[in-house]
Every structure is written in C-alpha cells, then in structure tokens.
PDB file of C-alpha atoms in Angstrom:
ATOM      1  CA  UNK A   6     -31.607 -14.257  -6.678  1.00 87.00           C
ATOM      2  CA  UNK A   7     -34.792 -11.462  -6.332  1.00 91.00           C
ATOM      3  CA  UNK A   8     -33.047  -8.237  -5.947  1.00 89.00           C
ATOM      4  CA  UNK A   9     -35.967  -5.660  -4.909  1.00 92.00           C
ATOM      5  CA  UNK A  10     -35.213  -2.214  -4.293  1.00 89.00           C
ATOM      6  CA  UNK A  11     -37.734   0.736  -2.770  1.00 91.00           C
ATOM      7  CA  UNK A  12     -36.114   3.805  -4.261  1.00 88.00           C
ATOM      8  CA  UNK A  13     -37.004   6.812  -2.083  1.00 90.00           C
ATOM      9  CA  UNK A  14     -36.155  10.677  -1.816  1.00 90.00           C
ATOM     10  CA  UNK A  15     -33.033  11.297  -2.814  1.00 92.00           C
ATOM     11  CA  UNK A  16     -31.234  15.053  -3.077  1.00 94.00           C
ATOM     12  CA  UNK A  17     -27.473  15.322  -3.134  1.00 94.00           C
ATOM     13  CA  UNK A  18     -26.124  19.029  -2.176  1.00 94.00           C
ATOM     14  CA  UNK A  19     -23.209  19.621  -4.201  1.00 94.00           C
ATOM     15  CA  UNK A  20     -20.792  17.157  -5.484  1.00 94.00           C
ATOM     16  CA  UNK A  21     -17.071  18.584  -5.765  1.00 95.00           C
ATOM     17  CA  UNK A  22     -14.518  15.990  -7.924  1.00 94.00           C
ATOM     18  CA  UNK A  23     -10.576  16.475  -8.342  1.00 94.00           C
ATOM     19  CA  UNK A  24     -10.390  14.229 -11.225  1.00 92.00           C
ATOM     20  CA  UNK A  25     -12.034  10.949 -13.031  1.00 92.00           C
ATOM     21  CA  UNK A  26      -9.389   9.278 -14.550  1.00 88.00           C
ATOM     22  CA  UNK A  27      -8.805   5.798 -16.466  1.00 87.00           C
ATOM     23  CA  UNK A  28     -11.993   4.044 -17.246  1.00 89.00           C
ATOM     24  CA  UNK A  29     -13.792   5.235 -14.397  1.00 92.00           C
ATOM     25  CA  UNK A  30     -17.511   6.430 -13.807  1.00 93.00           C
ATOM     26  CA  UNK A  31     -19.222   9.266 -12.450  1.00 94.00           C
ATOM     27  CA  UNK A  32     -22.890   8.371 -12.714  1.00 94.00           C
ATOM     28  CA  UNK A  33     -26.245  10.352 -11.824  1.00 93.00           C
ATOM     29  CA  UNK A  34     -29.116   7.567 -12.478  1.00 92.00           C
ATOM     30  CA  UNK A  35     -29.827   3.835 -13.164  1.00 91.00           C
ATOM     31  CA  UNK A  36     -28.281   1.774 -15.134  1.00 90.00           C
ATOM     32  CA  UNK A  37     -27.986  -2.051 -15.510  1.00 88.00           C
ATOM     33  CA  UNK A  38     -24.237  -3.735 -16.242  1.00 88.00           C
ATOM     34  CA  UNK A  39     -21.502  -1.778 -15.562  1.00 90.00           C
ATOM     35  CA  UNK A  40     -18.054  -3.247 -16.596  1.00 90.00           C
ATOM     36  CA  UNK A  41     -14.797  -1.063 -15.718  1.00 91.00           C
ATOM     37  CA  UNK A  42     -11.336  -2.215 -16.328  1.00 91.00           C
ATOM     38  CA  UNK A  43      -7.854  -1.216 -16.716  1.00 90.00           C
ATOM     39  CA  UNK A  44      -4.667  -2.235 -16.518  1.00 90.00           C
ATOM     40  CA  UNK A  45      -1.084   0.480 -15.262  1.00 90.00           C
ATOM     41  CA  UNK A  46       2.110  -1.131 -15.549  1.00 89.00           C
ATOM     42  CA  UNK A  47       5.057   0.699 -14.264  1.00 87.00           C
ATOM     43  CA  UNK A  48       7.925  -2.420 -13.608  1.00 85.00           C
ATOM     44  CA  UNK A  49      11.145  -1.509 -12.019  1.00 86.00           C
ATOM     45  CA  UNK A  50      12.860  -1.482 -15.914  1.00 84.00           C
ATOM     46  CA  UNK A  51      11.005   1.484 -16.994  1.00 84.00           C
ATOM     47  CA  UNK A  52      12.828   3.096 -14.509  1.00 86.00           C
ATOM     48  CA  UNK A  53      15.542   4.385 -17.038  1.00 84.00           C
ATOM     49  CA  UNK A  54      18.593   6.297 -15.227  1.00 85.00           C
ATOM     50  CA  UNK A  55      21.162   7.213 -17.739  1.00 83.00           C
ATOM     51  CA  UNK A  56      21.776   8.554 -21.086  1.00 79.00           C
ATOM     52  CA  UNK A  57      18.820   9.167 -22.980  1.00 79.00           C
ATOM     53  CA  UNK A  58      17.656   6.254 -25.196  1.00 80.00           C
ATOM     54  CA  UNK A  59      14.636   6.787 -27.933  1.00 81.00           C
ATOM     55  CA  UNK A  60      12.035   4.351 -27.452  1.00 82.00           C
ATOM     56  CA  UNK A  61      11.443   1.922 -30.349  1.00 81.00           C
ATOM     57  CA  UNK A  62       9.380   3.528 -33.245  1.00 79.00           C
ATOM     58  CA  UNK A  63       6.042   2.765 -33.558  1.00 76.00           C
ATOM     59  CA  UNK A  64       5.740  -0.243 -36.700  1.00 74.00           C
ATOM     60  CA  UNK A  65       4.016  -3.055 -35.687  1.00 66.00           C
ATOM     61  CA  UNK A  66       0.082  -3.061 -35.022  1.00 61.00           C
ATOM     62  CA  UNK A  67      -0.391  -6.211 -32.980  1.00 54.00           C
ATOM     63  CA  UNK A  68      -2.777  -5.327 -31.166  1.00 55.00           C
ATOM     64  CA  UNK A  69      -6.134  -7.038 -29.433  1.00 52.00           C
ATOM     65  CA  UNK A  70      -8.812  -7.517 -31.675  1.00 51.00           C
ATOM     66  CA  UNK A  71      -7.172  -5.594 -34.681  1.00 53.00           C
ATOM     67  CA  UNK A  72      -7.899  -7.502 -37.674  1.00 48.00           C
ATOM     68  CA  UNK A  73      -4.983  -6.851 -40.102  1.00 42.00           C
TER      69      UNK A  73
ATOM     70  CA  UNK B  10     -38.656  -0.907 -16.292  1.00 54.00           C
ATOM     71  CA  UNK B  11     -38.820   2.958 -16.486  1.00 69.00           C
ATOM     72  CA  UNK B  12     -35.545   4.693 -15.235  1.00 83.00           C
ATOM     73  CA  UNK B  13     -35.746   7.755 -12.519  1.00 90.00           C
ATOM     74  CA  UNK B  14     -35.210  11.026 -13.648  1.00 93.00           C
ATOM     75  CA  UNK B  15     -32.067  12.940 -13.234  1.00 94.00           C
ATOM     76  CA  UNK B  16     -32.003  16.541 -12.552  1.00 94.00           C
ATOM     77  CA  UNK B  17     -28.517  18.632 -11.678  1.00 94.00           C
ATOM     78  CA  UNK B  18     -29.030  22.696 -11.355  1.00 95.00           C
ATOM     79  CA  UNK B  19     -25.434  22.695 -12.880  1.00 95.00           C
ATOM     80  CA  UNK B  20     -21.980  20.983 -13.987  1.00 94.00           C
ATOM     81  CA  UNK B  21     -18.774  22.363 -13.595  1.00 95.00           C
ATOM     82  CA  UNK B  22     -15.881  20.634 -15.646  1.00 94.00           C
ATOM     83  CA  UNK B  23     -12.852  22.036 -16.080  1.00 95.00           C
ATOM     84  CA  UNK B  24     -11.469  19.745 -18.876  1.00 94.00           C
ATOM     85  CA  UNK B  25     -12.085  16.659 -20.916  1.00 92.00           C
ATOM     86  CA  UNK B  26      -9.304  14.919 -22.520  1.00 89.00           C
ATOM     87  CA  UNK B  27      -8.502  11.277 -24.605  1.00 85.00           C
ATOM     88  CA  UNK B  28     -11.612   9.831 -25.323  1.00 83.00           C
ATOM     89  CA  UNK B  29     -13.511  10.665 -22.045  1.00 88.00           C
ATOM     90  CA  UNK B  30     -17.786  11.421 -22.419  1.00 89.00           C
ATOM     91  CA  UNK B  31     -20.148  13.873 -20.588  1.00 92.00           C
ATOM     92  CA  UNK B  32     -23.135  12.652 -21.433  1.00 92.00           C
ATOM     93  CA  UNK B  33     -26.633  13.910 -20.370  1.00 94.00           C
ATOM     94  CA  UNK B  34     -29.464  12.435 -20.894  1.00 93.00           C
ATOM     95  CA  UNK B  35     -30.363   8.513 -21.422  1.00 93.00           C
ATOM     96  CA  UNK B  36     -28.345   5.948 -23.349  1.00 94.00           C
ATOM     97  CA  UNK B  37     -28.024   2.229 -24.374  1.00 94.00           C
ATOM     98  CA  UNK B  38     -24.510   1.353 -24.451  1.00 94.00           C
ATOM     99  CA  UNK B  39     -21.716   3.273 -23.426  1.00 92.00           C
ATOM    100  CA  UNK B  40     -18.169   1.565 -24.827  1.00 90.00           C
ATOM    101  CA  UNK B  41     -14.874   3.725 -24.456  1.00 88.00           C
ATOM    102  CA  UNK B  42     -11.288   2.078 -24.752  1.00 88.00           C
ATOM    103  CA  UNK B  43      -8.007   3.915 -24.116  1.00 89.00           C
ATOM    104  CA  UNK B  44      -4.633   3.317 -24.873  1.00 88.00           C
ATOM    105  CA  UNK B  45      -1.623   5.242 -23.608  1.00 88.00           C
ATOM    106  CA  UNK B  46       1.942   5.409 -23.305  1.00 89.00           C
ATOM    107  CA  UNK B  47       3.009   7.784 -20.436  1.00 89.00           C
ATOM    108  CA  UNK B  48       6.414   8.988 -20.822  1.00 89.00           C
ATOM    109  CA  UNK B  49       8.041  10.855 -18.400  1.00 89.00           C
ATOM    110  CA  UNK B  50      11.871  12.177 -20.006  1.00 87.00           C
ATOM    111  CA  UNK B  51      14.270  14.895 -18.396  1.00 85.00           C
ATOM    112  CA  UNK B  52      15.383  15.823 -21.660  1.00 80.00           C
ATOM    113  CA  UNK B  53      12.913  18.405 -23.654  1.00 82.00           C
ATOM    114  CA  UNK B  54      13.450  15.420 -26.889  1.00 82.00           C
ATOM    115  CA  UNK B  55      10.404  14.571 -28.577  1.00 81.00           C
ATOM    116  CA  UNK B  56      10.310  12.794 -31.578  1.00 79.00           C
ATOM    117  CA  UNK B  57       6.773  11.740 -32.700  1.00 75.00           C
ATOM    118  CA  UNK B  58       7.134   8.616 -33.745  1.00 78.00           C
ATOM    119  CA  UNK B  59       7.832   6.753 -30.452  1.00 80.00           C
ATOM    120  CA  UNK B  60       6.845   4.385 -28.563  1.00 80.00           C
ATOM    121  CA  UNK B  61       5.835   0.610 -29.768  1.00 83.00           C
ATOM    122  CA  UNK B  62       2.841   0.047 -28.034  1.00 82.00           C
ATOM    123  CA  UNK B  63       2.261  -3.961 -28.461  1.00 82.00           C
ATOM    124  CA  UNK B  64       5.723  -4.543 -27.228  1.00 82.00           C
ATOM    125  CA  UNK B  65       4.116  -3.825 -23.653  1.00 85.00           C
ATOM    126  CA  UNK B  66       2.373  -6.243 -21.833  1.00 84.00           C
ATOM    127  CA  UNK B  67      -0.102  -3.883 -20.142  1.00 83.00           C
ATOM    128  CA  UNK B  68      -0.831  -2.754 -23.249  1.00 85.00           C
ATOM    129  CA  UNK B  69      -1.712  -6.265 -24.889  1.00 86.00           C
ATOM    130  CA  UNK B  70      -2.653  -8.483 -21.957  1.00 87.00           C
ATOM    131  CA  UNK B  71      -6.392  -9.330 -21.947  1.00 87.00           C
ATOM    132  CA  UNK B  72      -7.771  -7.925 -18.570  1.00 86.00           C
ATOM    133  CA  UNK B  73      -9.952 -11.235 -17.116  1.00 87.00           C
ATOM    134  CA  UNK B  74     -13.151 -10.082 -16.157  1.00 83.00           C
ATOM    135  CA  UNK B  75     -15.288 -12.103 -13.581  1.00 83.00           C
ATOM    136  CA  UNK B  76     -18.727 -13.870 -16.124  1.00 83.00           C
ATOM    137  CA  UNK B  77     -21.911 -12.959 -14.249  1.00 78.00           C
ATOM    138  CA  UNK B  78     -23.164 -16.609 -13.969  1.00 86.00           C
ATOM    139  CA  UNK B  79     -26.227 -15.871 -11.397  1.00 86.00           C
ATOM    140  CA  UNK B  80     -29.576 -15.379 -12.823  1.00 88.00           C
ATOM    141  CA  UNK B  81     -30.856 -11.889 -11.276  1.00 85.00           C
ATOM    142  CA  UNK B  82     -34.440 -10.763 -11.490  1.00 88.00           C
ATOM    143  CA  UNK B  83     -35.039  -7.444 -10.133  1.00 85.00           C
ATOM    144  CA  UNK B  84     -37.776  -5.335  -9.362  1.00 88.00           C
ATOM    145  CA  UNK B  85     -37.440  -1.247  -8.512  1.00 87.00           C
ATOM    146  CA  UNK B  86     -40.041   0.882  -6.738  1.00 90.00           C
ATOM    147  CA  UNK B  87     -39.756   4.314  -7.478  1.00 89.00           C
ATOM    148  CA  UNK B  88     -41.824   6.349  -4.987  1.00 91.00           C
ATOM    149  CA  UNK B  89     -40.324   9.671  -6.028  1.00 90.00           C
ATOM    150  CA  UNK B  90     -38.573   9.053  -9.340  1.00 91.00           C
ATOM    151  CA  UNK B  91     -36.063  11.788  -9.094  1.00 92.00           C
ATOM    152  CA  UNK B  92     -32.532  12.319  -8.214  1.00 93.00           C
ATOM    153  CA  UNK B  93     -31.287  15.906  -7.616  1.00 94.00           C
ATOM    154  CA  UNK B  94     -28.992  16.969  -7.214  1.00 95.00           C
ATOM    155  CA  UNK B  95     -27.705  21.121  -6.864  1.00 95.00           C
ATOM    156  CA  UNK B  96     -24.290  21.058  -8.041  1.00 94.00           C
ATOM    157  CA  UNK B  97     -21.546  18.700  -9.658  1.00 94.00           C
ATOM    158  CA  UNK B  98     -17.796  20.587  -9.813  1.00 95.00           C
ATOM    159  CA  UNK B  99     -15.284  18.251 -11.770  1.00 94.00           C
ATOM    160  CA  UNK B 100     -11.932  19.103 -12.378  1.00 95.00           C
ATOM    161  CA  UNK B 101     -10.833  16.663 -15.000  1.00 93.00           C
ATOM    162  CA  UNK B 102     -12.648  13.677 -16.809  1.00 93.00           C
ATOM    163  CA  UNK B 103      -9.623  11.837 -18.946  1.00 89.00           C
ATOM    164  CA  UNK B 104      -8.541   8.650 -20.012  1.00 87.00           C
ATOM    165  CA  UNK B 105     -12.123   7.072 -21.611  1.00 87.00           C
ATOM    166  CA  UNK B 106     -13.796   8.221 -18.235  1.00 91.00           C
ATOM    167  CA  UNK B 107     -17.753   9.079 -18.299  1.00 92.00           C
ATOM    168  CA  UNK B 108     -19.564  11.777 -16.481  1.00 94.00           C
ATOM    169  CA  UNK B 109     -23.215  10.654 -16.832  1.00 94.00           C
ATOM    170  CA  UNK B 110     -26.143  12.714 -15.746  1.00 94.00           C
ATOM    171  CA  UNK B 111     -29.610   9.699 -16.763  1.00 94.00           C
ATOM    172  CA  UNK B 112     -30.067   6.464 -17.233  1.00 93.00           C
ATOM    173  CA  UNK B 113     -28.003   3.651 -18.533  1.00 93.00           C
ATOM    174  CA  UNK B 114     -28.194  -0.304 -19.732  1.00 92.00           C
ATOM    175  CA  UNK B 115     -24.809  -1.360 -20.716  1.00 92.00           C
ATOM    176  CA  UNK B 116     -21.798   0.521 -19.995  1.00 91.00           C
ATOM    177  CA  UNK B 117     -18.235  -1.055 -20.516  1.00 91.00           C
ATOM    178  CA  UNK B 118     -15.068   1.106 -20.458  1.00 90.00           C
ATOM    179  CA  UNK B 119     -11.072   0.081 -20.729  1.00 90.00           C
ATOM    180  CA  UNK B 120      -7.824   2.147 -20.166  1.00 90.00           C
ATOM    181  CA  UNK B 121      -4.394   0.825 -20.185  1.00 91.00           C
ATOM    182  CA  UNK B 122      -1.333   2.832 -19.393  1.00 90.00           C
ATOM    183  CA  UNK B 123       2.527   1.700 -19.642  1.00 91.00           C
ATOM    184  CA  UNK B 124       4.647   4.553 -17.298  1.00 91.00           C
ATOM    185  CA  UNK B 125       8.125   5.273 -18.411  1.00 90.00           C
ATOM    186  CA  UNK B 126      10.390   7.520 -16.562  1.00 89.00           C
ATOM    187  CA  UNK B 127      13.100   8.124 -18.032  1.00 88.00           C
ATOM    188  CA  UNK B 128      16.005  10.459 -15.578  1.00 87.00           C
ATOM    189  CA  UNK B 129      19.657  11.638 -17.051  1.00 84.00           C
ATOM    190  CA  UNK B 130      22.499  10.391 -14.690  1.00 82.00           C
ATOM    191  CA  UNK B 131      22.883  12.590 -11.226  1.00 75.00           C
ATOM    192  CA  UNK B 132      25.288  15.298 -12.298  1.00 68.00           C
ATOM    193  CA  UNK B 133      24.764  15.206 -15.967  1.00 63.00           C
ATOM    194  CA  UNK B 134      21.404  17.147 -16.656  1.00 63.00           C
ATOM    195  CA  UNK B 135      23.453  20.363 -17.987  1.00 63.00           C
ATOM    196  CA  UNK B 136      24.582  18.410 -20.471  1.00 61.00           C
ATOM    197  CA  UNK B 137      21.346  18.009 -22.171  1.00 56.00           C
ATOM    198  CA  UNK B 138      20.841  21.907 -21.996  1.00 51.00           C
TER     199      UNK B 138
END
C-alpha cells in the first residue's frame, strides 16, 4: 500500500484534558508505530463482602519476561 | 523523512504519577510498562507487604497484539511544517501514560491493573472503628 499524505495548516486553540490514564497517548507531532495495550480485570470474586481478609504476601516473582 | 515542528504557547498538568512521561521535544523510542494492584478496602488496614501480583491473570496474561504484515511505503508533504497549538490543560497523566509535544518513531506502552474491592458486611463497619 502507498500511503501519501499533504500535511497542511494546522492550529489547535486550546486543548483541555481530565485525565490520561493506563498506557494511553497524548501526542503533538509525527510519529511512526504506535503500540498501546493494557489489560483491567475486575471478575465478580474480587468483589469481597465480609470480614476483612489480607491478601497473600508478595513472594513469588513469576512474572513475564523476568529472568530469575 | 523530516518530522513537522511542534509548537504549544503552554502546558498545564496538574500531576504525573507511576511511571507516566511528559516529554518535549523529539525521540526514538518511547517504552513504558505498568503494573498495578488496585485495592479498594473499607477498613483503614494497610500492611505493605500485600498483594501477590503473578497470582492474577491480568497481571501475567500476554496481551496479543495484531503483527503488521502489510508492506507500507509512505510519503508526507509538509507545506507548512508546523503544528500549533495555544494551550494544552491536563489534569492527570498516570499509569505509564505519555504527554508528547514532537516527533516520534517507535512508541510502545503497557498497563495492567487487577481491581479489588473489598466491603465489611452491611451492619458491621463500626466494628472495624
């Protein structure tokens, strides 16, 4: 695929933003690749009604692309 | 392939929090990743060492992004090569978010949140006082 753009005047009055929030973008200029992800997870179990529980301590450190 | 220039008379931002960027000016490659465990409790208990975060799947599930398989060629024509712009109010810029004023080539950012709320049983919050 071509992709040809004719970039022109362009003058934005004022921008007003409440909030950018979880790996998102607020960009003035070019750019080339832009890759935004992520991932909220609320399932009906974290929903906890009742007397209060601690949440496991933090031992292991499984995670992605950690190398132990 | 030259970028445009960027020009903002001024930038309002309140706050910036867990690895979010305000950048201004060019850059290569942006990368930010963000992890966090959102707990919402009744009680005022906090004891610092909670929280397991692999044990969540939102947390530790690979997000599948689409491969860009077409072959692109582009070609810009900048007749006026700037973007203004008078005035940029942001209120909060949080959870590996970027505010960027310039040009870009690469720019890859991740945020996962697990949400617990955790409520005492209707009746029983004076106990916890």
């Amino acid at each position: 695929m071509n992709f040809e753009v004719y970039n022109r005047e362009i003058c934005v009055g004022n921008i007003k933003i409440t909030g950018v929030a979880s790996s998102s973008m607020v960009m003035i200029g070019d750019t080339e690749t832009i890759q935004l992800a992520s991932a909220f997870d609320t399932p009906p179990e974290s929903l906890i009604i009742g007397p209060f529980v601690p949440l496991a301590p933090d031992v292991t450190s499984g995670y992605v692309g950690e190398t132990i | 392939m030259l970028g445009r220039l960027s020009k903002v008379d001024h930038i309002n931002v309140t706050i910036m929090s867990y690895s979010s960027i305000l950048q201004i000016g060019d850059s290569q490659i942006v990368n930010g990743f963000s992890r966090a465990l959102a707990v919402q409790r009744e009680a005022e208990i906090f004891y610092g060492n909670e929280g397991n975060l692999p044990d969540f799947r939102a947390i530790v599930k690979p997000i599948p992004l689409p491969p860009i398989t077409e072959d692109i060629t582009y070609r810009f024509h900048h007749f006026n090569p700037v973007i203004k712009v008078k005035g940029l109010d942001v209120i909060g810029v949080t959870n590996s978010s970027i505010l960027h004023v310039g040009n870009s080539k690469d720019i890859s950012l991740e945020a996962r949140i697990m949400h617990i709320r955790q409520l005492l049983p209707f009746g029983h919050e004076h106990e916890m006082r």
